[in-house]
């Protein structure tokens, strides 16, 4: 086989392999397939930053390839050679200026969306609250409005604002992540962080713990099930009617015995246990550095009063 | 009695895993083998006089290099074990705890016991030669630094067979790293191993800072310094500010674990977020500590092999100084998702992107050094050419990570793993290898084989992309880091398999390099020539290879930037006559055994305090070790016979034997 042919062949194979990898089911690239407004904002920033970076990277790689080829040290190369030429004001201004400009643009978008995500628009209706505890090694979801609880699976109604309040209970820091609905946030003992989210399309979405917590960490994956509000209500009623209650003793077992459990649904759970556990894990002492402390404060003191 | 011994042994030694027993056996065999060879060939005295007690920066550099090569091997084996486990879903090759120990030791070893000593090897080999000095400012301290690093690394590695390895990640976030979740001694090994070597690193930072500021040959103004020396200066400035933070942070974590304090636990008034802030206040500058010297190396290599002066010297220096300052103000980008307010996140997002500006400028300057030059693709240059595309892409993904809202999706995912390996391997290891090939003939007097080098280069480079490009995609598929296993359902299997293949290609590249070194030692042609590449530009190329103990028989009078290049130009002018050198007796530091003993005492102290949580009587060796450290300092304070003179005759003889005009 001639060299040319070989090159063309191998080029073909590389392209084919690339295509296979890239096209083999785009739905696998869940981070790039947002299903709600928060994930969409995050996705948009991924796209913008990729484009802005490409504007710099592609020309640099092209210049690189050209320079290396043109100025190689081969006999007969007639490219100009100026061993003492080592300064140019104009060029320096260009390559300080262009990156500054690009970073300026990117910085503007970043600032805008960082603030947008931190201060979501106020809605008439208060968001539906779901309280999330990461334990060793399971996720416990409390639905205070419905007074039901689930383990290792969460249900949310489509098209409604949901506020996740996340904490770690008797466990190391974890990170709560549902790529297609909302980017992650850390769960920390003694603190309850707020995370606004919304799903716009019904479906079953992948969720996982993203921050390492030891032996069972790899198994801390869960499903987030988004359903039409009516269906969601139906599910709630069903749980309330057919599932057992989560007793205090059982709850204690969840957080005090490290291990894996299957997904569970409970028709009720000890009232105020989430807030109580936040305080128990040291919430008292946590004097509100950063803003997330405010998240659970109001309710928390009320609940822990009448325990 | 027997029972007591039994329980002791089962707590003391790591048991249960065939791989551990294999390691036990090979450690014992290797130790016995080394002892035997040393005794049989009567090399103990040689080892002690020429290496262990040496204060010669070149030899210390070589010891750093050997240590880092061994650690690259261990860290690399760790990496391959992990990649085997992840090659396909649901494999049972490593169980969870084992995998966790391996990624923790891999990360810690690669950064602290591989990249740092590799960097210090280059500092030691090159800086004094580049600035026309006979040694570093504090040769004794230099030896202390090395032995602290060495014994710290040994202590850390010991955890593999005794006590158990740490498994809370390379930065050991509490509460996971606190007693409540990590009872065993593993975490203590981490604290003491890193702490002891960290003190050594801090001392090295101070040493080279002073060396560069005070020991330059007459005439070498700051703005006439070679680029590598500049980069070392920038790196040392960061070391001096950042390493104390590490020392304090680890000390507080130790107090938490040892005395049940609550600096980093939320119950009792502490806060784990404080640890996360502190460790990254060291951790982020740390990555610039290792990458700035890489930039320096590349600047030397690109100008030597493009046969052209470095483009935009002032702008390069300025960029480096800007980076060394701004690198302190970006640490929060490692935890945008920990709930800091939008204002805090925005500030740190933009400061992080901003650091990309001076970094990008350097890339343009390298490109324009090549532009209108004559590029000779020697081995060092080959690694530079591999570096540029890799680092440009790695830097771009770094800017993407800096976009806080996007990072809510990238954080802790394989996108991040791919990014930091791209900057650490492509941006740090590749340039260090360029530096290694570049200065190797200077230090050892022979070049490394070209053909083997090309094989190594292509294996590393192809392997790199095959291994890490799929990981960006895996990040987009939602795969998080530090998973010891995963299922079939997410479709992560094919890309993981590809990634593992790439890792093995890099492993083969490493083997080629080992072969290359052995081949060089056995067969390579020796040459004392000063200017090994023929196109050297700075002072190190003006003295014989390898340089004599005193480096410069006569301290050079520096004329300007790229002094050796200027000298060569003069020599080529018609009517040039070499001046007859005026020799004088040379003042040199004496060897000392104290640094080694002090390192050993630290080791004992660290080991005792580490095992104390398992066996309380271990406090005894711990305290003895600390007393030993004190005694060493005392002994040093009262030793007065620490230097000597090399008489003129001897200098003349040595120079003549190196083929120099006397
Ligand atoms: C030979 C090529 C290498 C391969 C195949 C490799 C592979 C890996 C793997 C599989 C992980 C664990 C990922 C996870 O489970 O989260 C990892 C983590 C890591 N690697 Fe490497 N690695 C290589 C070289 C390096 C080098 C040269 C450095 C540094 C200079 C480095 C620094 C790290 C760090 C800091 C971590 C994070 C450890 C942690 O999560 O605590 N690696 N690497
Ligand atoms: Cu907090
Ligand atoms: Cu950083």
PDB file of C-alpha atoms in Angstrom, chain B residues 512-640:
ATOM      1  CA  UNK B 512      10.727   2.864  26.777  1.00  0.00           C
ATOM      2  CA  UNK B 513      12.125   5.657  28.896  1.00  0.00           C
ATOM      3  CA  UNK B 514      13.413   3.253  31.509  1.00  0.00           C
ATOM      4  CA  UNK B 515      15.061   1.288  28.736  1.00  0.00           C
ATOM      5  CA  UNK B 516      16.450   4.499  27.300  1.00  0.00           C
ATOM      6  CA  UNK B 517      18.169   5.384  30.567  1.00  0.00           C
ATOM      7  CA  UNK B 518      19.648   1.897  31.010  1.00  0.00           C
ATOM      8  CA  UNK B 519      20.719   1.888  27.377  1.00  0.00           C
ATOM      9  CA  UNK B 520      22.360   5.283  27.838  1.00  0.00           C
ATOM     10  CA  UNK B 521      24.268   4.229  30.929  1.00  0.00           C
ATOM     11  CA  UNK B 522      25.580   1.122  29.181  1.00  0.00           C
ATOM     12  CA  UNK B 523      26.200   2.240  25.632  1.00  0.00           C
ATOM     13  CA  UNK B 524      25.886   5.948  25.001  1.00  0.00           C
ATOM     14  CA  UNK B 525      28.857   7.843  23.704  1.00  0.00           C
ATOM     15  CA  UNK B 526      30.405  10.066  26.399  1.00  0.00           C
ATOM     16  CA  UNK B 527      31.223  13.661  25.656  1.00  0.00           C
ATOM     17  CA  UNK B 528      32.701  16.359  27.874  1.00  0.00           C
ATOM     18  CA  UNK B 529      31.752  19.038  25.347  1.00  0.00           C
ATOM     19  CA  UNK B 530      30.419  22.132  27.065  1.00  0.00           C
ATOM     20  CA  UNK B 531      27.704  22.994  24.565  1.00  0.00           C
ATOM     21  CA  UNK B 532      26.098  19.575  24.112  1.00  0.00           C
ATOM     22  CA  UNK B 533      23.482  20.675  21.598  1.00  0.00           C
ATOM     23  CA  UNK B 534      25.695  23.151  19.788  1.00  0.00           C
ATOM     24  CA  UNK B 535      23.050  25.854  20.072  1.00  0.00           C
ATOM     25  CA  UNK B 536      22.974  26.457  23.848  1.00  0.00           C
ATOM     26  CA  UNK B 537      22.528  30.042  24.933  1.00  0.00           C
ATOM     27  CA  UNK B 538      22.894  30.375  28.697  1.00  0.00           C
ATOM     28  CA  UNK B 539      25.810  29.941  31.106  1.00  0.00           C
ATOM     29  CA  UNK B 540      25.372  26.244  31.862  1.00  0.00           C
ATOM     30  CA  UNK B 541      26.565  25.483  28.328  1.00  0.00           C
ATOM     31  CA  UNK B 542      29.877  27.244  28.941  1.00  0.00           C
ATOM     32  CA  UNK B 543      31.242  24.667  31.390  1.00  0.00           C
ATOM     33  CA  UNK B 544      32.218  20.989  30.940  1.00  0.00           C
ATOM     34  CA  UNK B 545      29.697  18.150  31.090  1.00  0.00           C
ATOM     35  CA  UNK B 546      29.324  16.895  33.728  1.00  0.00           C
ATOM     36  CA  UNK B 547      30.468  20.030  35.544  1.00  0.00           C
ATOM     37  CA  UNK B 548      33.215  19.737  38.178  1.00  0.00           C
ATOM     38  CA  UNK B 549      32.166  20.045  41.865  1.00  0.00           C
ATOM     39  CA  UNK B 550      32.780  23.760  41.877  1.00  0.00           C
ATOM     40  CA  UNK B 551      30.955  24.304  38.544  1.00  0.00           C
ATOM     41  CA  UNK B 552      32.840  27.436  37.489  1.00  0.00           C
ATOM     42  CA  UNK B 553      36.609  27.494  37.943  1.00  0.00           C
ATOM     43  CA  UNK B 554      36.413  31.250  37.513  1.00  0.00           C
ATOM     44  CA  UNK B 555      33.164  33.044  38.237  1.00  0.00           C
ATOM     45  CA  UNK B 556      32.033  34.474  34.901  1.00  0.00           C
ATOM     46  CA  UNK B 557      31.505  38.159  34.217  1.00  0.00           C
ATOM     47  CA  UNK B 558      28.078  38.313  32.607  1.00  0.00           C
ATOM     48  CA  UNK B 559      27.697  40.524  29.550  1.00  0.00           C
ATOM     49  CA  UNK B 560      23.980  40.206  28.962  1.00  0.00           C
ATOM     50  CA  UNK B 561      20.990  37.963  28.376  1.00  0.00           C
ATOM     51  CA  UNK B 562      21.922  34.664  26.687  1.00  0.00           C
ATOM     52  CA  UNK B 563      25.491  35.200  27.807  1.00  0.00           C
ATOM     53  CA  UNK B 564      26.938  32.053  26.274  1.00  0.00           C
ATOM     54  CA  UNK B 565      25.395  32.957  22.923  1.00  0.00           C
ATOM     55  CA  UNK B 566      27.079  36.371  23.130  1.00  0.00           C
ATOM     56  CA  UNK B 567      30.374  34.713  24.020  1.00  0.00           C
ATOM     57  CA  UNK B 568      30.077  32.401  21.040  1.00  0.00           C
ATOM     58  CA  UNK B 569      29.451  35.361  18.747  1.00  0.00           C
ATOM     59  CA  UNK B 570      32.588  37.007  20.069  1.00  0.00           C
ATOM     60  CA  UNK B 571      34.600  33.846  19.662  1.00  0.00           C
ATOM     61  CA  UNK B 572      33.582  33.707  16.025  1.00  0.00           C
ATOM     62  CA  UNK B 573      34.897  37.175  15.308  1.00  0.00           C
ATOM     63  CA  UNK B 574      38.280  37.207  13.622  1.00  0.00           C
ATOM     64  CA  UNK B 575      41.154  37.976  15.948  1.00  0.00           C
ATOM     65  CA  UNK B 576      39.409  36.592  19.054  1.00  0.00           C
ATOM     66  CA  UNK B 577      41.833  35.425  21.736  1.00  0.00           C
ATOM     67  CA  UNK B 578      40.746  33.533  24.826  1.00  0.00           C
ATOM     68  CA  UNK B 579      41.924  35.223  27.999  1.00  0.00           C
ATOM     69  CA  UNK B 580      44.043  33.179  30.326  1.00  0.00           C
ATOM     70  CA  UNK B 581      41.917  32.416  33.364  1.00  0.00           C
ATOM     71  CA  UNK B 582      43.094  33.676  36.770  1.00  0.00           C
ATOM     72  CA  UNK B 583      42.452  30.887  39.251  1.00  0.00           C
ATOM     73  CA  UNK B 584      41.901  31.341  42.934  1.00  0.00           C
ATOM     74  CA  UNK B 585      41.304  28.881  45.744  1.00  0.00           C
ATOM     75  CA  UNK B 586      37.611  27.928  45.808  1.00  0.00           C
ATOM     76  CA  UNK B 587      35.504  28.085  48.942  1.00  0.00           C
ATOM     77  CA  UNK B 588      33.181  25.072  49.265  1.00  0.00           C
ATOM     78  CA  UNK B 589      30.769  23.613  51.855  1.00  0.00           C
ATOM     79  CA  UNK B 590      31.691  20.351  53.606  1.00  0.00           C
ATOM     80  CA  UNK B 591      29.549  17.231  53.470  1.00  0.00           C
ATOM     81  CA  UNK B 592      27.463  16.416  56.517  1.00  0.00           C
ATOM     82  CA  UNK B 593      25.590  13.409  57.831  1.00  0.00           C
ATOM     83  CA  UNK B 594      23.256  15.492  59.973  1.00  0.00           C
ATOM     84  CA  UNK B 595      20.542  16.025  57.310  1.00  0.00           C
ATOM     85  CA  UNK B 596      20.175  12.306  56.772  1.00  0.00           C
ATOM     86  CA  UNK B 597      19.999  11.566  60.496  1.00  0.00           C
ATOM     87  CA  UNK B 598      17.521  14.371  60.957  1.00  0.00           C
ATOM     88  CA  UNK B 599      15.336  13.000  58.170  1.00  0.00           C
ATOM     89  CA  UNK B 600      15.468   9.567  59.777  1.00  0.00           C
ATOM     90  CA  UNK B 601      14.442  11.097  63.115  1.00  0.00           C
ATOM     91  CA  UNK B 602      11.480  12.788  61.443  1.00  0.00           C
ATOM     92  CA  UNK B 603      10.565   9.457  59.953  1.00  0.00           C
ATOM     93  CA  UNK B 604      10.622   7.821  63.360  1.00  0.00           C
ATOM     94  CA  UNK B 605       8.590  10.646  64.879  1.00  0.00           C
ATOM     95  CA  UNK B 606       6.048  10.537  62.065  1.00  0.00           C
ATOM     96  CA  UNK B 607       5.759   6.784  62.251  1.00  0.00           C
ATOM     97  CA  UNK B 608       5.313   6.773  66.019  1.00  0.00           C
ATOM     98  CA  UNK B 609       2.663   9.486  65.987  1.00  0.00           C
ATOM     99  CA  UNK B 610       0.909   7.761  63.112  1.00  0.00           C
ATOM    100  CA  UNK B 611       0.681   4.398  64.808  1.00  0.00           C
ATOM    101  CA  UNK B 612      -0.078   5.880  68.221  1.00  0.00           C
ATOM    102  CA  UNK B 613      -3.793   5.867  67.467  1.00  0.00           C
ATOM    103  CA  UNK B 614      -3.583   2.066  67.091  1.00  0.00           C
ATOM    104  CA  UNK B 615      -0.988   1.249  69.760  1.00  0.00           C
ATOM    105  CA  UNK B 616      -0.662   3.880  72.411  1.00  0.00           C
ATOM    106  CA  UNK B 617       2.901   2.837  73.294  1.00  0.00           C
ATOM    107  CA  UNK B 618       3.924   4.027  69.835  1.00  0.00           C
ATOM    108  CA  UNK B 619       4.084   7.480  71.356  1.00  0.00           C
ATOM    109  CA  UNK B 620       7.516   6.431  72.680  1.00  0.00           C
ATOM    110  CA  UNK B 621       9.290   6.164  69.319  1.00  0.00           C
ATOM    111  CA  UNK B 622       7.307   9.238  68.273  1.00  0.00           C
ATOM    112  CA  UNK B 623       8.741  11.339  71.059  1.00  0.00           C
ATOM    113  CA  UNK B 624      12.214   9.856  70.662  1.00  0.00           C
ATOM    114  CA  UNK B 625      12.109  10.861  67.022  1.00  0.00           C
ATOM    115  CA  UNK B 626      11.138  14.431  67.876  1.00  0.00           C
ATOM    116  CA  UNK B 627      13.937  14.638  70.446  1.00  0.00           C
ATOM    117  CA  UNK B 628      16.305  13.334  67.789  1.00  0.00           C
ATOM    118  CA  UNK B 629      15.227  16.134  65.446  1.00  0.00           C
ATOM    119  CA  UNK B 630      15.985  18.639  68.205  1.00  0.00           C
ATOM    120  CA  UNK B 631      19.384  17.100  68.851  1.00  0.00           C
ATOM    121  CA  UNK B 632      20.248  17.301  65.173  1.00  0.00           C
ATOM    122  CA  UNK B 633      19.511  21.000  65.121  1.00  0.00           C
ATOM    123  CA  UNK B 634      21.546  21.428  68.269  1.00  0.00           C
ATOM    124  CA  UNK B 635      24.454  19.521  66.767  1.00  0.00           C
ATOM    125  CA  UNK B 636      24.352  21.649  63.652  1.00  0.00           C
ATOM    126  CA  UNK B 637      24.274  24.864  65.656  1.00  0.00           C
ATOM    127  CA  UNK B 638      27.546  23.946  67.295  1.00  0.00           C
ATOM    128  CA  UNK B 639      29.448  22.546  64.346  1.00  0.00           C
ATOM    129  CA  UNK B 640      31.985  25.085  63.151  1.00  0.00           C
TER     130      UNK B 640
END
